[in-house]
Amino acid sequence: MEDDAYEEEPLNLSLAIMADPGGEKINRKRKRRVPLPSSYEGCEGKIFKLLQVREEMLKLDYKRKGVVEDGKALHLIHLLLITATSVDENNVNSALDNLTQLYQSVSLMGDSVQRVVAYFADGLVARLLTRKSPFYDMIMKEPTAEEEFLAFTCLYRVSPYYQFAHFTANQAIIEAYEKEEEFNNRALHVIDFDVAYGFQWPSLIQSLSDKASGGNRISLRLTGFGTSFAELQETENRLVSFAKGFRNLVFEFQGLLRGSKLTNLRKKKNETVAVNLVFHLNTLNNSMKISDTLKSVRSHRPSIVVLVEQEGGRSPRSFLSRFMESLHYFAA
């Protein structure tokens, strides 16, 4: 988001009467004030100052670009850990003071240390204020669908993480298809439990097309789970448009909302079935959902199941242990 976007957005505090973005009218309509928890008594001023300092950080990002010196980087990480301890102990005054100090030294557009600390500081503020706070939405503003797509596209282009996972998974799927090529009627059915924006599949489409001859077209059907009908429709349009450039390939897409049951799936006789679980199981928040997913996978008797996951623990842990694990992960 550009810096001028922050300048146009007023500081939306329920405790203040704000001018509108144009500055011509005063909005005197009183908002319903959500009472703060008792532990916040006497802290309204510190919260207001904290949000002002954070707003200044967002506006002045372009002035703080650069590399943090090693000594200062260690100081920022140390202060972040002290702040996390204060939040864990519900020491609101100390946490607010430390967060204000952090926002004065970090930037979302600075080097890697500044960015990591800035985002973790936002997470601590959100945890401190809780969802019931009138200030929570200022910190945890949900991105639009367009912003999410742009962010993921940028990440996909610069990071080998997803590209390597997708390339390796697709290679395994092609090998499974080749083993059954004599009796699968040149048909491959991929069930993707998290199709997202479909970035994994253009390379598979191209690879299958390279294998096919003009008289023996290959059929590729993709059943993909997504978070919304709009996302699935956009993914389908993107992949169908891409596949039209490969005349020796027949491509079909079926979109399902995440959480839907894998029932009444259209199947072709003897087709090779591949299940794609790339970065999906770790999104399930309990072992029961993981178990149900794996049972559903087994019921379709796939020729291959591709599983790609990052490391992660599921056992109950304290807030500080989870915080430290996440900090180590993203700081890497």
Short mmCIF file of C-alpha atoms in Angstrom, two decimals, residues 21-293:
data_model
loop_
_atom_site.label_atom_id
_atom_site.label_comp_id
_atom_site.label_asym_id
_atom_site.label_seq_id
_atom_site.Cartn_x
_atom_site.Cartn_y
_atom_site.Cartn_z
CA PRO A 21 -10.58 12.69 5.29
CA GLY A 22 -11.36 15.84 3.31
CA GLY A 23 -11.20 18.02 6.38
CA GLU A 24 -14.36 19.94 5.43
CA LYS A 25 -16.87 18.41 7.84
CA ILE A 26 -16.76 17.18 11.40
CA ASN A 27 -18.35 13.83 12.08
CA ARG A 28 -20.07 14.33 15.41
CA LYS A 29 -22.01 11.11 15.33
CA ARG A 30 -21.07 9.31 18.53
CA LYS A 31 -19.84 5.77 18.08
CA ARG A 32 -20.85 3.07 20.48
CA ARG A 33 -17.92 2.77 22.83
CA VAL A 34 -16.78 -0.71 23.73
CA PRO A 35 -15.60 -0.74 27.35
CA LEU A 36 -11.97 -1.71 27.88
CA PRO A 37 -11.09 -4.53 30.32
CA SER A 38 -10.40 -3.47 33.90
CA SER A 39 -6.67 -4.13 33.40
CA TYR A 40 -6.65 -1.24 30.90
CA GLU A 41 -7.85 1.37 33.40
CA GLY A 42 -5.60 4.39 33.26
CA CYS A 43 -3.94 3.17 30.05
CA GLU A 44 -6.15 4.95 27.49
CA GLY A 45 -3.56 7.68 27.05
CA LYS A 46 -0.76 5.17 26.45
CA ILE A 47 -2.89 3.27 23.95
CA PHE A 48 -3.66 6.50 22.11
CA LYS A 49 0.05 7.41 22.02
CA LEU A 50 0.98 3.91 20.85
CA LEU A 51 -1.45 4.09 17.94
CA GLN A 52 -0.22 7.57 17.01
CA VAL A 53 3.41 6.36 16.96
CA ARG A 54 2.40 3.37 14.83
CA GLU A 55 0.55 5.68 12.44
CA GLU A 56 3.68 7.80 12.12
CA MET A 57 5.72 4.67 11.39
CA LEU A 58 3.38 3.82 8.51
CA LYS A 59 3.55 7.36 7.09
CA LEU A 60 7.32 7.75 7.40
CA ASP A 61 8.40 4.33 6.19
CA TYR A 62 10.28 5.75 3.23
CA LYS A 63 12.58 7.68 5.60
CA ARG A 64 13.58 4.59 7.58
CA LYS A 65 14.85 2.33 4.83
CA GLY A 66 18.29 0.88 5.34
CA VAL A 67 20.08 -1.76 7.32
CA VAL A 68 19.94 -1.93 11.10
CA GLU A 69 23.36 -2.18 12.71
CA ASP A 70 24.10 -5.54 14.35
CA GLY A 71 24.08 -4.13 17.88
CA LYS A 72 20.79 -2.35 17.36
CA ALA A 73 19.25 -5.42 15.73
CA LEU A 74 20.01 -7.49 18.83
CA HIS A 75 18.55 -4.71 20.97
CA LEU A 76 15.31 -4.74 18.94
CA ILE A 77 14.95 -8.52 19.23
CA HIS A 78 15.70 -8.34 22.97
CA LEU A 79 13.10 -5.61 23.47
CA LEU A 80 10.59 -7.62 21.45
CA LEU A 81 11.09 -10.62 23.74
CA ILE A 82 10.71 -8.45 26.85
CA THR A 83 7.49 -7.08 25.37
CA ALA A 84 6.17 -10.57 24.66
CA THR A 85 6.85 -11.51 28.28
CA SER A 86 4.93 -8.44 29.47
CA VAL A 87 1.99 -9.33 27.22
CA ASP A 88 2.04 -12.92 28.49
CA GLU A 89 2.00 -11.67 32.10
CA ASN A 90 -0.75 -9.14 31.24
CA ASN A 91 1.54 -6.30 32.34
CA VAL A 92 -0.27 -3.77 30.18
CA ASN A 93 1.66 -0.63 31.17
CA SER A 94 5.06 -2.18 30.50
CA ALA A 95 3.91 -3.76 27.24
CA LEU A 96 2.50 -0.47 25.93
CA ASP A 97 5.70 1.41 26.80
CA ASN A 98 7.88 -1.18 25.07
CA LEU A 99 5.67 -1.37 22.00
CA THR A 100 5.75 2.41 21.64
CA GLN A 101 9.54 2.28 21.80
CA LEU A 102 9.64 -0.51 19.19
CA TYR A 103 7.45 1.39 16.74
CA GLN A 104 9.84 4.32 16.95
CA SER A 105 12.72 2.12 15.72
CA VAL A 106 11.21 -0.23 13.13
CA SER A 107 9.69 -0.04 9.68
CA LEU A 108 7.58 -2.21 7.40
CA MET A 109 9.83 -1.06 4.54
CA GLY A 110 13.20 -1.40 6.27
CA ASP A 111 15.61 -4.31 6.36
CA SER A 112 14.60 -7.84 7.38
CA VAL A 113 15.08 -7.21 11.12
CA GLN A 114 12.93 -4.08 11.06
CA ARG A 115 10.17 -5.81 9.12
CA VAL A 116 10.11 -8.90 11.34
CA VAL A 117 10.00 -6.82 14.52
CA ALA A 118 7.33 -4.49 13.11
CA TYR A 119 4.98 -7.34 12.20
CA PHE A 120 5.55 -9.16 15.49
CA ALA A 121 4.89 -5.90 17.33
CA ASP A 122 1.56 -5.65 15.50
CA GLY A 123 0.75 -9.19 16.60
CA LEU A 124 1.50 -8.35 20.23
CA VAL A 125 -0.66 -5.22 20.07
CA ALA A 126 -3.55 -7.26 18.64
CA ARG A 127 -3.18 -9.86 21.40
CA LEU A 128 -2.97 -7.16 24.05
CA LEU A 129 -6.04 -5.25 22.88
CA THR A 130 -8.14 -8.38 22.04
CA ARG A 131 -10.92 -8.47 19.44
CA LYS A 132 -13.35 -6.66 21.75
CA SER A 133 -11.20 -3.54 21.83
CA PRO A 134 -12.39 -0.55 19.75
CA PHE A 135 -8.79 -0.29 18.44
CA TYR A 136 -8.34 -3.90 17.31
CA ASP A 137 -9.47 -3.39 13.72
CA MET A 138 -6.90 -0.63 13.25
CA ILE A 139 -4.08 -3.13 13.73
CA MET A 140 -5.62 -6.25 12.19
CA LYS A 141 -7.27 -4.76 9.13
CA GLU A 142 -8.17 -7.56 6.72
CA PRO A 143 -6.62 -7.20 3.26
CA THR A 144 -8.86 -7.18 0.22
CA ALA A 145 -8.92 -10.14 -2.15
CA GLU A 146 -6.93 -8.09 -4.66
CA GLU A 147 -4.27 -7.26 -2.05
CA GLU A 148 -3.96 -10.92 -1.02
CA PHE A 149 -3.56 -12.03 -4.63
CA LEU A 150 -0.91 -9.38 -5.33
CA ALA A 151 1.01 -10.28 -2.16
CA PHE A 152 0.98 -13.99 -2.94
CA THR A 153 2.02 -13.34 -6.54
CA CYS A 154 5.00 -11.27 -5.39
CA LEU A 155 6.01 -13.94 -2.86
CA TYR A 156 5.70 -16.70 -5.45
CA ARG A 157 7.96 -14.85 -7.88
CA VAL A 158 10.82 -14.16 -5.47
CA SER A 159 10.75 -17.19 -3.17
CA PRO A 160 11.85 -20.71 -4.20
CA TYR A 161 9.77 -22.16 -1.35
CA TYR A 162 6.50 -22.66 -3.23
CA GLN A 163 8.08 -23.12 -6.66
CA PHE A 164 10.30 -25.98 -5.52
CA ALA A 165 7.43 -27.68 -3.68
CA HIS A 166 5.14 -27.40 -6.71
CA PHE A 167 7.81 -28.61 -9.14
CA THR A 168 8.63 -31.65 -6.99
CA ALA A 169 4.95 -32.50 -6.45
CA ASN A 170 4.14 -32.22 -10.16
CA GLN A 171 7.08 -34.44 -11.08
CA ALA A 172 5.81 -37.15 -8.70
CA ILE A 173 2.30 -36.88 -10.17
CA ILE A 174 3.62 -37.25 -13.73
CA GLU A 175 5.64 -40.33 -12.75
CA ALA A 176 2.52 -41.90 -11.19
CA TYR A 177 0.57 -41.17 -14.38
CA GLU A 178 3.31 -42.71 -16.56
CA LYS A 179 3.29 -45.95 -14.53
CA GLU A 180 -0.43 -46.42 -15.29
CA GLU A 181 -0.37 -45.06 -18.83
CA GLU A 182 -1.13 -48.46 -20.38
CA PHE A 183 -4.53 -48.80 -18.72
CA ASN A 184 -5.60 -45.33 -17.47
CA ASN A 185 -7.11 -44.27 -20.81
CA ARG A 186 -4.72 -41.30 -20.84
CA ALA A 187 -6.76 -39.68 -18.06
CA LEU A 188 -5.38 -37.97 -14.94
CA HIS A 189 -7.55 -36.66 -12.11
CA VAL A 190 -5.88 -34.39 -9.54
CA ILE A 191 -7.67 -33.58 -6.27
CA ASP A 192 -6.09 -30.48 -4.74
CA PHE A 193 -7.17 -29.78 -1.16
CA ASP A 194 -5.93 -26.18 -1.32
CA VAL A 195 -5.93 -24.95 -4.92
CA ALA A 196 -5.48 -21.31 -3.83
CA TYR A 197 -4.75 -19.33 -7.01
CA GLY A 198 -3.82 -22.40 -9.04
CA PHE A 199 -0.18 -21.40 -9.48
CA GLN A 200 0.96 -25.02 -9.21
CA TRP A 201 -0.87 -26.32 -12.26
CA PRO A 202 0.29 -24.46 -15.40
CA SER A 203 3.61 -26.34 -15.29
CA LEU A 204 1.76 -29.69 -15.00
CA ILE A 205 -0.50 -28.74 -17.92
CA GLN A 206 2.53 -27.92 -20.04
CA SER A 207 4.40 -31.09 -19.05
CA LEU A 208 1.43 -33.33 -19.87
CA SER A 209 0.95 -31.56 -23.18
CA ASP A 210 4.59 -32.23 -24.07
CA LYS A 211 3.94 -35.95 -23.49
CA ALA A 212 0.82 -36.10 -25.63
CA SER A 213 0.73 -36.56 -29.38
CA GLY A 214 -1.73 -34.92 -31.72
CA GLY A 215 -3.88 -38.02 -32.12
CA ASN A 216 -3.80 -39.12 -28.47
CA ARG A 217 -4.87 -36.26 -26.28
CA ILE A 218 -4.46 -36.45 -22.52
CA SER A 219 -7.37 -35.65 -20.22
CA LEU A 220 -6.54 -33.67 -17.08
CA ARG A 221 -9.29 -33.00 -14.56
CA LEU A 222 -8.58 -30.86 -11.54
CA THR A 223 -10.85 -30.84 -8.49
CA GLY A 224 -9.76 -27.94 -6.31
CA PHE A 225 -10.85 -26.72 -2.89
CA GLY A 226 -10.91 -22.97 -2.28
CA THR A 227 -11.99 -20.43 0.31
CA SER A 228 -14.70 -18.72 -1.76
CA PHE A 229 -16.71 -19.07 -4.95
CA ALA A 230 -15.11 -15.91 -6.33
CA GLU A 231 -11.59 -17.27 -5.79
CA LEU A 232 -12.52 -20.61 -7.39
CA GLN A 233 -14.10 -18.86 -10.37
CA GLU A 234 -11.02 -16.70 -10.93
CA THR A 235 -8.75 -19.75 -10.61
CA GLU A 236 -10.86 -21.71 -13.09
CA ASN A 237 -10.85 -18.85 -15.61
CA ARG A 238 -7.08 -18.46 -15.30
CA LEU A 239 -6.31 -22.17 -15.74
CA VAL A 240 -8.85 -22.78 -18.52
CA SER A 241 -7.48 -19.81 -20.43
CA PHE A 242 -3.94 -21.13 -20.05
CA ALA A 243 -4.89 -24.68 -21.06
CA LYS A 244 -6.52 -23.48 -24.30
CA GLY A 245 -3.02 -22.97 -25.67
CA PHE A 246 -2.39 -26.74 -25.56
CA ARG A 247 -4.59 -28.44 -28.16
CA ASN A 248 -3.45 -31.96 -27.33
CA LEU A 249 -4.77 -31.63 -23.77
CA VAL A 250 -8.37 -31.74 -22.54
CA PHE A 251 -8.65 -29.76 -19.30
CA GLU A 252 -11.58 -29.63 -16.86
CA PHE A 253 -11.88 -27.84 -13.52
CA GLN A 254 -14.30 -28.47 -10.67
CA GLY A 255 -14.24 -26.08 -7.73
CA LEU A 256 -15.42 -26.97 -4.22
CA LEU A 257 -15.57 -24.82 -1.12
CA ARG A 258 -13.08 -25.82 1.54
CA GLY A 259 -14.76 -28.16 4.01
CA SER A 260 -17.08 -29.70 1.40
CA LYS A 261 -17.34 -33.46 1.25
CA LEU A 262 -15.63 -35.30 -1.59
CA THR A 263 -18.82 -36.94 -2.83
CA ASN A 264 -20.33 -37.35 -6.29
CA LEU A 265 -17.01 -36.69 -7.96
CA ARG A 266 -17.12 -37.34 -11.69
CA LYS A 267 -14.76 -40.21 -12.44
CA LYS A 268 -13.49 -41.67 -15.65
CA LYS A 269 -12.85 -45.37 -15.99
CA ASN A 270 -9.36 -46.39 -14.82
CA GLU A 271 -8.16 -42.79 -14.55
CA THR A 272 -5.05 -42.10 -12.50
CA VAL A 273 -6.10 -40.29 -9.31
CA ALA A 274 -3.57 -38.05 -7.57
CA VAL A 275 -4.23 -36.24 -4.29
CA ASN A 276 -2.33 -33.03 -3.68
CA LEU A 277 -1.75 -32.02 -0.03
CA VAL A 278 0.75 -29.19 -0.46
CA PHE A 279 0.87 -26.92 2.62
CA HIS A 280 -2.63 -28.01 3.60
CA LEU A 281 -2.56 -30.23 6.69
CA ASN A 282 -0.85 -27.52 8.76
CA THR A 283 -3.86 -25.24 8.15
CA LEU A 284 -6.14 -27.68 9.98
CA ASN A 285 -6.42 -26.66 13.60
CA ASN A 286 -6.93 -30.05 15.26
CA SER A 287 -6.00 -33.70 14.85
CA MET A 288 -9.62 -34.72 14.20
CA LYS A 289 -9.78 -32.60 11.03
CA ILE A 290 -6.47 -34.07 9.88
CA SER A 291 -7.78 -37.58 10.50
CA ASP A 292 -11.02 -36.87 8.61
CA THR A 293 -9.07 -35.45 5.68
#
